[in-house]
Amino acid sequence: MHSFQPPVIELKTKLEIDIMREAGRAVARILQILFTKLEPGVTTGELDKIALQEIRSLGMNPAFLGYRGYPATACISINEELVHGIPRNDRRICAGDIVTVDMGVIHNGYYGDAAATFPVGVVSAEARELLQVTKDSLDSAIACVKPGNRLGDVSRAIQDCAEQKGYAVVRDYVGHGIGRKLHEEPPVPNFGKPHTGPRLVPGMVLAIEPMVNCGGYQVKTLADEWTVVTVDGRLCAHFEHMVAVTDEGCEVLTVL
Ligand code: MF3
Ligand code: CO
């Protein structure tokens, strides 16, 4: 007999969340270190090497290296590149770029995952506003994470925040549950309808990751089969935090 089973969202115990907090803090720490290395002239390949060294020095493992064949530790995406930029020794960062670093670790069997878009030196007013709006949309999503709210409330908060300022949210990539696997149930879209979707309960851990475009929401994958860029070539930004639902509300795990 076949019957419909709703996808299972794995709830984490307090002890599991303690481990995920260590993983999340490590990712936050390494993103901070990489930000300090984002000088004009540095290559994305050099940054990736630093990321791997830092992960190893904490006794952790890189989560993305080898994931579905991904060839590096971090995803480093510049300007119109949205996600999954592959670090290269011939790709140099320039003053005025915005650079997204997305990185994951595995620590005692649990994943940590976070991303941020950083300005390199002085960037355009357009870029500055994009970064602010994308960060704000993540903050407004986190403010909705509490028991009793539904996932659609979180998704909608991101969408409203971005669209009200005239930006578009990407449809093709979404956030996710996270735990013993990098991608667990439920998918966490950056768009949606309030009062829909699974109800949030303590023990859920979500990777919430708004991806916001200055132009249209359409993106495409380049011939390297990884790098995702905006179709119109305009700027985009991506911020990701791992958030645990608690009895009172939530706790952001990817902070120092
Ligand atoms: N950071 C991405 C996410 O949040 C995953 C990157 S997958 C990889 O889901 F293959 F590029 F590593
Ligand atoms: Co993620």
mmCIF file with all atom_site columns, C-alpha atoms in Angstrom, residues 3-185:
data_model
loop_
_atom_site.group_PDB
_atom_site.id
_atom_site.type_symbol
_atom_site.label_atom_id
_atom_site.label_alt_id
_atom_site.label_comp_id
_atom_site.label_asym_id
_atom_site.label_entity_id
_atom_site.label_seq_id
_atom_site.pdbx_PDB_ins_code
_atom_site.Cartn_x
_atom_site.Cartn_y
_atom_site.Cartn_z
_atom_site.occupancy
_atom_site.B_iso_or_equiv
_atom_site.pdbx_formal_charge
_atom_site.auth_seq_id
_atom_site.auth_comp_id
_atom_site.auth_asym_id
_atom_site.auth_atom_id
_atom_site.pdbx_PDB_model_num
ATOM 1   C CA . SER A 1 3   ? -0.051 6.458  1.203   1.00 0.00 ? 3   SER A CA 1
ATOM 2   C CA . PHE A 1 4   ? 1.056  10.054 1.295   1.00 0.00 ? 4   PHE A CA 1
ATOM 3   C CA . GLN A 1 5   ? 3.578  10.760 4.032   1.00 0.00 ? 5   GLN A CA 1
ATOM 4   C CA . PRO A 1 6   ? 4.392  14.388 4.708   1.00 0.00 ? 6   PRO A CA 1
ATOM 5   C CA . PRO A 1 7   ? 8.173  14.904 4.649   1.00 0.00 ? 7   PRO A CA 1
ATOM 6   C CA . VAL A 1 8   ? 9.677  14.465 8.087   1.00 0.00 ? 8   VAL A CA 1
ATOM 7   C CA . ILE A 1 9   ? 11.389 17.460 9.670   1.00 0.00 ? 9   ILE A CA 1
ATOM 8   C CA . GLU A 1 10  ? 14.035 16.094 12.041  1.00 0.00 ? 10  GLU A CA 1
ATOM 9   C CA . LEU A 1 11  ? 13.900 17.857 15.409  1.00 0.00 ? 11  LEU A CA 1
ATOM 10  C CA . LYS A 1 12  ? 17.167 18.356 17.286  1.00 0.00 ? 12  LYS A CA 1
ATOM 11  C CA . THR A 1 13  ? 17.735 17.894 21.013  1.00 0.00 ? 13  THR A CA 1
ATOM 12  C CA . LYS A 1 14  ? 19.426 20.572 23.122  1.00 0.00 ? 14  LYS A CA 1
ATOM 13  C CA . LEU A 1 15  ? 22.639 18.527 22.993  1.00 0.00 ? 15  LEU A CA 1
ATOM 14  C CA . GLU A 1 16  ? 22.519 18.336 19.207  1.00 0.00 ? 16  GLU A CA 1
ATOM 15  C CA . ILE A 1 17  ? 21.937 22.078 19.041  1.00 0.00 ? 17  ILE A CA 1
ATOM 16  C CA . ASP A 1 18  ? 24.986 22.561 21.299  1.00 0.00 ? 18  ASP A CA 1
ATOM 17  C CA . ILE A 1 19  ? 27.094 20.801 18.636  1.00 0.00 ? 19  ILE A CA 1
ATOM 18  C CA . MET A 1 20  ? 25.457 22.760 15.821  1.00 0.00 ? 20  MET A CA 1
ATOM 19  C CA . ARG A 1 21  ? 26.171 25.998 17.704  1.00 0.00 ? 21  ARG A CA 1
ATOM 20  C CA . GLU A 1 22  ? 29.879 25.081 17.721  1.00 0.00 ? 22  GLU A CA 1
ATOM 21  C CA . ALA A 1 23  ? 29.708 24.326 14.000  1.00 0.00 ? 23  ALA A CA 1
ATOM 22  C CA . GLY A 1 24  ? 27.815 27.554 13.314  1.00 0.00 ? 24  GLY A CA 1
ATOM 23  C CA . ARG A 1 25  ? 30.206 29.660 15.389  1.00 0.00 ? 25  ARG A CA 1
ATOM 24  C CA . ALA A 1 26  ? 33.154 28.182 13.503  1.00 0.00 ? 26  ALA A CA 1
ATOM 25  C CA . VAL A 1 27  ? 31.604 29.113 10.162  1.00 0.00 ? 27  VAL A CA 1
ATOM 26  C CA . ALA A 1 28  ? 30.898 32.652 11.404  1.00 0.00 ? 28  ALA A CA 1
ATOM 27  C CA . ARG A 1 29  ? 34.468 32.973 12.656  1.00 0.00 ? 29  ARG A CA 1
ATOM 28  C CA . ILE A 1 30  ? 35.969 31.782 9.365   1.00 0.00 ? 30  ILE A CA 1
ATOM 29  C CA . LEU A 1 31  ? 33.718 34.098 7.310   1.00 0.00 ? 31  LEU A CA 1
ATOM 30  C CA . GLN A 1 32  ? 34.997 36.946 9.482   1.00 0.00 ? 32  GLN A CA 1
ATOM 31  C CA . ILE A 1 33  ? 38.605 35.919 8.846   1.00 0.00 ? 33  ILE A CA 1
ATOM 32  C CA . LEU A 1 34  ? 37.970 35.703 5.092   1.00 0.00 ? 34  LEU A CA 1
ATOM 33  C CA . PHE A 1 35  ? 36.452 39.194 5.148   1.00 0.00 ? 35  PHE A CA 1
ATOM 34  C CA . THR A 1 36  ? 39.708 40.567 6.543   1.00 0.00 ? 36  THR A CA 1
ATOM 35  C CA . LYS A 1 37  ? 41.564 38.921 3.614   1.00 0.00 ? 37  LYS A CA 1
ATOM 36  C CA . LEU A 1 38  ? 39.283 40.415 0.945   1.00 0.00 ? 38  LEU A CA 1
ATOM 37  C CA . GLU A 1 39  ? 41.831 42.887 -0.386  1.00 0.00 ? 39  GLU A CA 1
ATOM 38  C CA . PRO A 1 40  ? 42.060 43.897 -4.045  1.00 0.00 ? 40  PRO A CA 1
ATOM 39  C CA . GLY A 1 41  ? 44.423 41.481 -5.816  1.00 0.00 ? 41  GLY A CA 1
ATOM 40  C CA . VAL A 1 42  ? 43.773 38.413 -3.673  1.00 0.00 ? 42  VAL A CA 1
ATOM 41  C CA . THR A 1 43  ? 42.521 35.418 -5.664  1.00 0.00 ? 43  THR A CA 1
ATOM 42  C CA . THR A 1 44  ? 39.463 33.390 -4.793  1.00 0.00 ? 44  THR A CA 1
ATOM 43  C CA . GLY A 1 45  ? 41.742 30.339 -4.853  1.00 0.00 ? 45  GLY A CA 1
ATOM 44  C CA . GLU A 1 46  ? 43.893 31.847 -2.073  1.00 0.00 ? 46  GLU A CA 1
ATOM 45  C CA . LEU A 1 47  ? 40.793 32.605 -0.009  1.00 0.00 ? 47  LEU A CA 1
ATOM 46  C CA . ASP A 1 48  ? 39.608 29.024 -0.422  1.00 0.00 ? 48  ASP A CA 1
ATOM 47  C CA . LYS A 1 49  ? 42.945 27.701 0.819   1.00 0.00 ? 49  LYS A CA 1
ATOM 48  C CA . ILE A 1 50  ? 42.673 29.873 3.939   1.00 0.00 ? 50  ILE A CA 1
ATOM 49  C CA . ALA A 1 51  ? 39.130 28.610 4.538   1.00 0.00 ? 51  ALA A CA 1
ATOM 50  C CA . LEU A 1 52  ? 40.274 24.981 4.410   1.00 0.00 ? 52  LEU A CA 1
ATOM 51  C CA . GLN A 1 53  ? 43.246 25.645 6.731   1.00 0.00 ? 53  GLN A CA 1
ATOM 52  C CA . GLU A 1 54  ? 41.003 27.387 9.269   1.00 0.00 ? 54  GLU A CA 1
ATOM 53  C CA . ILE A 1 55  ? 38.452 24.560 9.201   1.00 0.00 ? 55  ILE A CA 1
ATOM 54  C CA . ARG A 1 56  ? 41.188 21.960 9.701   1.00 0.00 ? 56  ARG A CA 1
ATOM 55  C CA . SER A 1 57  ? 42.791 23.971 12.500  1.00 0.00 ? 57  SER A CA 1
ATOM 56  C CA . LEU A 1 58  ? 39.494 23.716 14.384  1.00 0.00 ? 58  LEU A CA 1
ATOM 57  C CA . GLY A 1 59  ? 39.485 19.945 13.887  1.00 0.00 ? 59  GLY A CA 1
ATOM 58  C CA . MET A 1 60  ? 36.463 20.146 11.605  1.00 0.00 ? 60  MET A CA 1
ATOM 59  C CA . ASN A 1 61  ? 35.847 19.059 8.009   1.00 0.00 ? 61  ASN A CA 1
ATOM 60  C CA . PRO A 1 62  ? 34.715 21.075 4.994   1.00 0.00 ? 62  PRO A CA 1
ATOM 61  C CA . ALA A 1 63  ? 31.077 20.389 4.124   1.00 0.00 ? 63  ALA A CA 1
ATOM 62  C CA . PHE A 1 64  ? 31.029 21.451 0.486   1.00 0.00 ? 64  PHE A CA 1
ATOM 63  C CA . LEU A 1 65  ? 34.266 19.810 -0.769  1.00 0.00 ? 65  LEU A CA 1
ATOM 64  C CA . GLY A 1 66  ? 33.089 16.761 -2.729  1.00 0.00 ? 66  GLY A CA 1
ATOM 65  C CA . TYR A 1 67  ? 29.409 17.508 -2.120  1.00 0.00 ? 67  TYR A CA 1
ATOM 66  C CA . ARG A 1 68  ? 27.771 16.422 -5.391  1.00 0.00 ? 68  ARG A CA 1
ATOM 67  C CA . GLY A 1 69  ? 31.243 16.718 -6.875  1.00 0.00 ? 69  GLY A CA 1
ATOM 68  C CA . TYR A 1 70  ? 31.802 20.341 -5.785  1.00 0.00 ? 70  TYR A CA 1
ATOM 69  C CA . PRO A 1 71  ? 35.586 20.901 -6.113  1.00 0.00 ? 71  PRO A CA 1
ATOM 70  C CA . ALA A 1 72  ? 36.359 23.432 -3.332  1.00 0.00 ? 72  ALA A CA 1
ATOM 71  C CA . THR A 1 73  ? 35.872 24.349 0.324   1.00 0.00 ? 73  THR A CA 1
ATOM 72  C CA . ALA A 1 74  ? 33.962 27.610 -0.135  1.00 0.00 ? 74  ALA A CA 1
ATOM 73  C CA . CYS A 1 75  ? 31.684 29.030 -2.800  1.00 0.00 ? 75  CYS A CA 1
ATOM 74  C CA . ILE A 1 76  ? 32.988 32.497 -3.720  1.00 0.00 ? 76  ILE A CA 1
ATOM 75  C CA . SER A 1 77  ? 30.754 34.486 -6.055  1.00 0.00 ? 77  SER A CA 1
ATOM 76  C CA . ILE A 1 78  ? 31.507 38.002 -7.324  1.00 0.00 ? 78  ILE A CA 1
ATOM 77  C CA . ASN A 1 79  ? 29.082 40.781 -8.387  1.00 0.00 ? 79  ASN A CA 1
ATOM 78  C CA . GLU A 1 80  ? 26.520 39.251 -10.822 1.00 0.00 ? 80  GLU A CA 1
ATOM 79  C CA . GLU A 1 81  ? 27.475 35.769 -9.598  1.00 0.00 ? 81  GLU A CA 1
ATOM 80  C CA . LEU A 1 82  ? 24.850 34.625 -7.106  1.00 0.00 ? 82  LEU A CA 1
ATOM 81  C CA . VAL A 1 83  ? 26.032 31.289 -5.675  1.00 0.00 ? 83  VAL A CA 1
ATOM 82  C CA . HIS A 1 84  ? 28.413 28.367 -6.270  1.00 0.00 ? 84  HIS A CA 1
ATOM 83  C CA . GLY A 1 85  ? 31.288 30.394 -7.704  1.00 0.00 ? 85  GLY A CA 1
ATOM 84  C CA . ILE A 1 86  ? 34.266 28.014 -7.813  1.00 0.00 ? 86  ILE A CA 1
ATOM 85  C CA . PRO A 1 87  ? 37.458 29.476 -6.291  1.00 0.00 ? 87  PRO A CA 1
ATOM 86  C CA . ARG A 1 88  ? 40.301 29.769 -8.814  1.00 0.00 ? 88  ARG A CA 1
ATOM 87  C CA . ASN A 1 89  ? 43.931 30.823 -8.656  1.00 0.00 ? 89  ASN A CA 1
ATOM 88  C CA . ASP A 1 90  ? 43.412 33.153 -11.643 1.00 0.00 ? 90  ASP A CA 1
ATOM 89  C CA . ARG A 1 91  ? 40.345 34.948 -10.322 1.00 0.00 ? 91  ARG A CA 1
ATOM 90  C CA . ARG A 1 92  ? 41.327 38.192 -8.584  1.00 0.00 ? 92  ARG A CA 1
ATOM 91  C CA . ILE A 1 93  ? 39.160 40.328 -6.339  1.00 0.00 ? 93  ILE A CA 1
ATOM 92  C CA . CYS A 1 94  ? 38.953 44.011 -7.371  1.00 0.00 ? 94  CYS A CA 1
ATOM 93  C CA . ALA A 1 95  ? 38.202 47.157 -5.378  1.00 0.00 ? 95  ALA A CA 1
ATOM 94  C CA . GLY A 1 96  ? 34.485 47.904 -5.692  1.00 0.00 ? 96  GLY A CA 1
ATOM 95  C CA . ASP A 1 97  ? 33.460 44.240 -6.017  1.00 0.00 ? 97  ASP A CA 1
ATOM 96  C CA . ILE A 1 98  ? 30.868 42.640 -3.809  1.00 0.00 ? 98  ILE A CA 1
ATOM 97  C CA . VAL A 1 99  ? 31.945 39.120 -2.891  1.00 0.00 ? 99  VAL A CA 1
ATOM 98  C CA . THR A 1 100 ? 29.719 36.376 -1.519  1.00 0.00 ? 100 THR A CA 1
ATOM 99  C CA . VAL A 1 101 ? 31.398 33.706 0.570   1.00 0.00 ? 101 VAL A CA 1
ATOM 100 C CA . ASP A 1 102 ? 29.275 30.650 1.367   1.00 0.00 ? 102 ASP A CA 1
ATOM 101 C CA . MET A 1 103 ? 30.855 27.994 3.525   1.00 0.00 ? 103 MET A CA 1
ATOM 102 C CA . GLY A 1 104 ? 29.981 24.873 5.460   1.00 0.00 ? 104 GLY A CA 1
ATOM 103 C CA . VAL A 1 105 ? 31.656 22.608 8.005   1.00 0.00 ? 105 VAL A CA 1
ATOM 104 C CA . ILE A 1 106 ? 30.990 19.201 9.486   1.00 0.00 ? 106 ILE A CA 1
ATOM 105 C CA . HIS A 1 107 ? 31.607 18.981 13.242  1.00 0.00 ? 107 HIS A CA 1
ATOM 106 C CA . ASN A 1 108 ? 30.969 15.782 15.230  1.00 0.00 ? 108 ASN A CA 1
ATOM 107 C CA . GLY A 1 109 ? 28.564 14.626 12.509  1.00 0.00 ? 109 GLY A CA 1
ATOM 108 C CA . TYR A 1 110 ? 26.593 17.879 12.277  1.00 0.00 ? 110 TYR A CA 1
ATOM 109 C CA . TYR A 1 111 ? 26.654 20.563 9.621   1.00 0.00 ? 111 TYR A CA 1
ATOM 110 C CA . GLY A 1 112 ? 27.222 24.290 9.942   1.00 0.00 ? 112 GLY A CA 1
ATOM 111 C CA . ASP A 1 113 ? 26.395 26.547 6.974   1.00 0.00 ? 113 ASP A CA 1
ATOM 112 C CA . ALA A 1 114 ? 26.412 30.313 6.484   1.00 0.00 ? 114 ALA A CA 1
ATOM 113 C CA . ALA A 1 115 ? 27.022 32.923 3.810   1.00 0.00 ? 115 ALA A CA 1
ATOM 114 C CA . ALA A 1 116 ? 27.511 36.659 3.534   1.00 0.00 ? 116 ALA A CA 1
ATOM 115 C CA . THR A 1 117 ? 28.139 39.200 0.798   1.00 0.00 ? 117 THR A CA 1
ATOM 116 C CA . PHE A 1 118 ? 31.006 41.561 1.579   1.00 0.00 ? 118 PHE A CA 1
ATOM 117 C CA . PRO A 1 119 ? 31.979 44.881 -0.009  1.00 0.00 ? 119 PRO A CA 1
ATOM 118 C CA . VAL A 1 120 ? 35.603 45.224 -1.157  1.00 0.00 ? 120 VAL A CA 1
ATOM 119 C CA . GLY A 1 121 ? 36.727 48.750 -0.379  1.00 0.00 ? 121 GLY A CA 1
ATOM 120 C CA . VAL A 1 122 ? 34.327 51.454 -1.513  1.00 0.00 ? 122 VAL A CA 1
ATOM 121 C CA . VAL A 1 123 ? 31.413 50.019 -3.509  1.00 0.00 ? 123 VAL A CA 1
ATOM 122 C CA . SER A 1 124 ? 28.647 51.740 -5.483  1.00 0.00 ? 124 SER A CA 1
ATOM 123 C CA . ALA A 1 125 ? 25.560 53.146 -3.797  1.00 0.00 ? 125 ALA A CA 1
ATOM 124 C CA . GLU A 1 126 ? 23.582 50.495 -5.683  1.00 0.00 ? 126 GLU A CA 1
ATOM 125 C CA . ALA A 1 127 ? 25.713 47.736 -4.133  1.00 0.00 ? 127 ALA A CA 1
ATOM 126 C CA . ARG A 1 128 ? 25.529 49.239 -0.637  1.00 0.00 ? 128 ARG A CA 1
ATOM 127 C CA . GLU A 1 129 ? 21.760 49.432 -0.734  1.00 0.00 ? 129 GLU A CA 1
ATOM 128 C CA . LEU A 1 130 ? 21.500 45.868 -2.093  1.00 0.00 ? 130 LEU A CA 1
ATOM 129 C CA . LEU A 1 131 ? 23.613 44.517 0.780   1.00 0.00 ? 131 LEU A CA 1
ATOM 130 C CA . GLN A 1 132 ? 21.538 46.410 3.330   1.00 0.00 ? 132 GLN A CA 1
ATOM 131 C CA . VAL A 1 133 ? 18.204 45.218 1.912   1.00 0.00 ? 133 VAL A CA 1
ATOM 132 C CA . THR A 1 134 ? 19.374 41.597 1.726   1.00 0.00 ? 134 THR A CA 1
ATOM 133 C CA . LYS A 1 135 ? 20.629 41.704 5.336   1.00 0.00 ? 135 LYS A CA 1
ATOM 134 C CA . ASP A 1 136 ? 17.389 43.368 6.422   1.00 0.00 ? 136 ASP A CA 1
ATOM 135 C CA . SER A 1 137 ? 15.373 40.630 4.709   1.00 0.00 ? 137 SER A CA 1
ATOM 136 C CA . LEU A 1 138 ? 17.303 37.974 6.644   1.00 0.00 ? 138 LEU A CA 1
ATOM 137 C CA . ASP A 1 139 ? 16.740 39.876 9.905   1.00 0.00 ? 139 ASP A CA 1
ATOM 138 C CA . SER A 1 140 ? 13.019 40.204 9.194   1.00 0.00 ? 140 SER A CA 1
ATOM 139 C CA . ALA A 1 141 ? 12.838 36.466 8.491   1.00 0.00 ? 141 ALA A CA 1
ATOM 140 C CA . ILE A 1 142 ? 14.636 35.638 11.752  1.00 0.00 ? 142 ILE A CA 1
ATOM 141 C CA . ALA A 1 143 ? 12.200 37.885 13.624  1.00 0.00 ? 143 ALA A CA 1
ATOM 142 C CA . CYS A 1 144 ? 9.386  35.569 12.401  1.00 0.00 ? 144 CYS A CA 1
ATOM 143 C CA . VAL A 1 145 ? 11.018 32.365 13.652  1.00 0.00 ? 145 VAL A CA 1
ATOM 144 C CA . LYS A 1 146 ? 9.107  31.262 16.751  1.00 0.00 ? 146 LYS A CA 1
ATOM 145 C CA . PRO A 1 147 ? 6.908  28.335 17.735  1.00 0.00 ? 147 PRO A CA 1
ATOM 146 C CA . GLY A 1 148 ? 3.417  28.624 16.295  1.00 0.00 ? 148 GLY A CA 1
ATOM 147 C CA . ASN A 1 149 ? 4.408  30.688 13.270  1.00 0.00 ? 149 ASN A CA 1
ATOM 148 C CA . ARG A 1 150 ? 4.494  28.878 9.942   1.00 0.00 ? 150 ARG A CA 1
ATOM 149 C CA . LEU A 1 151 ? 7.276  28.614 7.414   1.00 0.00 ? 151 LEU A CA 1
ATOM 150 C CA . GLY A 1 152 ? 5.314  30.685 4.888   1.00 0.00 ? 152 GLY A CA 1
ATOM 151 C CA . ASP A 1 153 ? 5.421  33.590 7.350   1.00 0.00 ? 153 ASP A CA 1
ATOM 152 C CA . VAL A 1 154 ? 9.233  33.442 7.300   1.00 0.00 ? 154 VAL A CA 1
ATOM 153 C CA . SER A 1 155 ? 9.426  33.170 3.509   1.00 0.00 ? 155 SER A CA 1
ATOM 154 C CA . ARG A 1 156 ? 6.990  36.016 3.031   1.00 0.00 ? 156 ARG A CA 1
ATOM 155 C CA . ALA A 1 157 ? 8.943  38.293 5.373   1.00 0.00 ? 157 ALA A CA 1
ATOM 156 C CA . ILE A 1 158 ? 11.987 37.944 3.092   1.00 0.00 ? 158 ILE A CA 1
ATOM 157 C CA . GLN A 1 159 ? 9.968  38.548 -0.053  1.00 0.00 ? 159 GLN A CA 1
ATOM 158 C CA . ASP A 1 160 ? 8.139  41.587 1.340   1.00 0.00 ? 160 ASP A CA 1
ATOM 159 C CA . CYS A 1 161 ? 11.312 43.174 2.628   1.00 0.00 ? 161 CYS A CA 1
ATOM 160 C CA . ALA A 1 162 ? 13.058 42.863 -0.755  1.00 0.00 ? 162 ALA A CA 1
ATOM 161 C CA . GLU A 1 163 ? 10.149 43.575 -3.078  1.00 0.00 ? 163 GLU A CA 1
ATOM 162 C CA . GLN A 1 164 ? 8.983  46.631 -1.147  1.00 0.00 ? 164 GLN A CA 1
ATOM 163 C CA . LYS A 1 165 ? 12.315 48.232 -1.989  1.00 0.00 ? 165 LYS A CA 1
ATOM 164 C CA . GLY A 1 166 ? 12.067 47.223 -5.660  1.00 0.00 ? 166 GLY A CA 1
ATOM 165 C CA . TYR A 1 167 ? 14.334 44.160 -5.553  1.00 0.00 ? 167 TYR A CA 1
ATOM 166 C CA . ALA A 1 168 ? 13.600 40.624 -6.755  1.00 0.00 ? 168 ALA A CA 1
ATOM 167 C CA . VAL A 1 169 ? 14.029 37.390 -4.807  1.00 0.00 ? 169 VAL A CA 1
ATOM 168 C CA . VAL A 1 170 ? 15.519 34.362 -6.547  1.00 0.00 ? 170 VAL A CA 1
ATOM 169 C CA . ARG A 1 171 ? 13.114 31.462 -7.091  1.00 0.00 ? 171 ARG A CA 1
ATOM 170 C CA . ASP A 1 172 ? 15.491 28.706 -8.213  1.00 0.00 ? 172 ASP A CA 1
ATOM 171 C CA . TYR A 1 173 ? 17.456 28.311 -4.947  1.00 0.00 ? 173 TYR A CA 1
ATOM 172 C CA . VAL A 1 174 ? 16.050 28.061 -1.437  1.00 0.00 ? 174 VAL A CA 1
ATOM 173 C CA . GLY A 1 175 ? 17.120 27.633 2.168   1.00 0.00 ? 175 GLY A CA 1
ATOM 174 C CA . HIS A 1 176 ? 16.785 24.320 3.958   1.00 0.00 ? 176 HIS A CA 1
ATOM 175 C CA . GLY A 1 177 ? 16.612 22.364 7.152   1.00 0.00 ? 177 GLY A CA 1
ATOM 176 C CA . ILE A 1 178 ? 20.067 21.330 8.370   1.00 0.00 ? 178 ILE A CA 1
ATOM 177 C CA . GLY A 1 179 ? 21.499 18.832 10.866  1.00 0.00 ? 179 GLY A CA 1
ATOM 178 C CA . ARG A 1 180 ? 23.174 15.493 10.200  1.00 0.00 ? 180 ARG A CA 1
ATOM 179 C CA . LYS A 1 181 ? 22.732 16.347 6.527   1.00 0.00 ? 181 LYS A CA 1
ATOM 180 C CA . LEU A 1 182 ? 23.540 19.625 4.764   1.00 0.00 ? 182 LEU A CA 1
ATOM 181 C CA . HIS A 1 183 ? 20.113 19.746 3.160   1.00 0.00 ? 183 HIS A CA 1
ATOM 182 C CA . GLU A 1 184 ? 17.222 18.440 5.217   1.00 0.00 ? 184 GLU A CA 1
ATOM 183 C CA . GLU A 1 185 ? 13.491 19.041 5.204   1.00 0.00 ? 185 GLU A CA 1
#
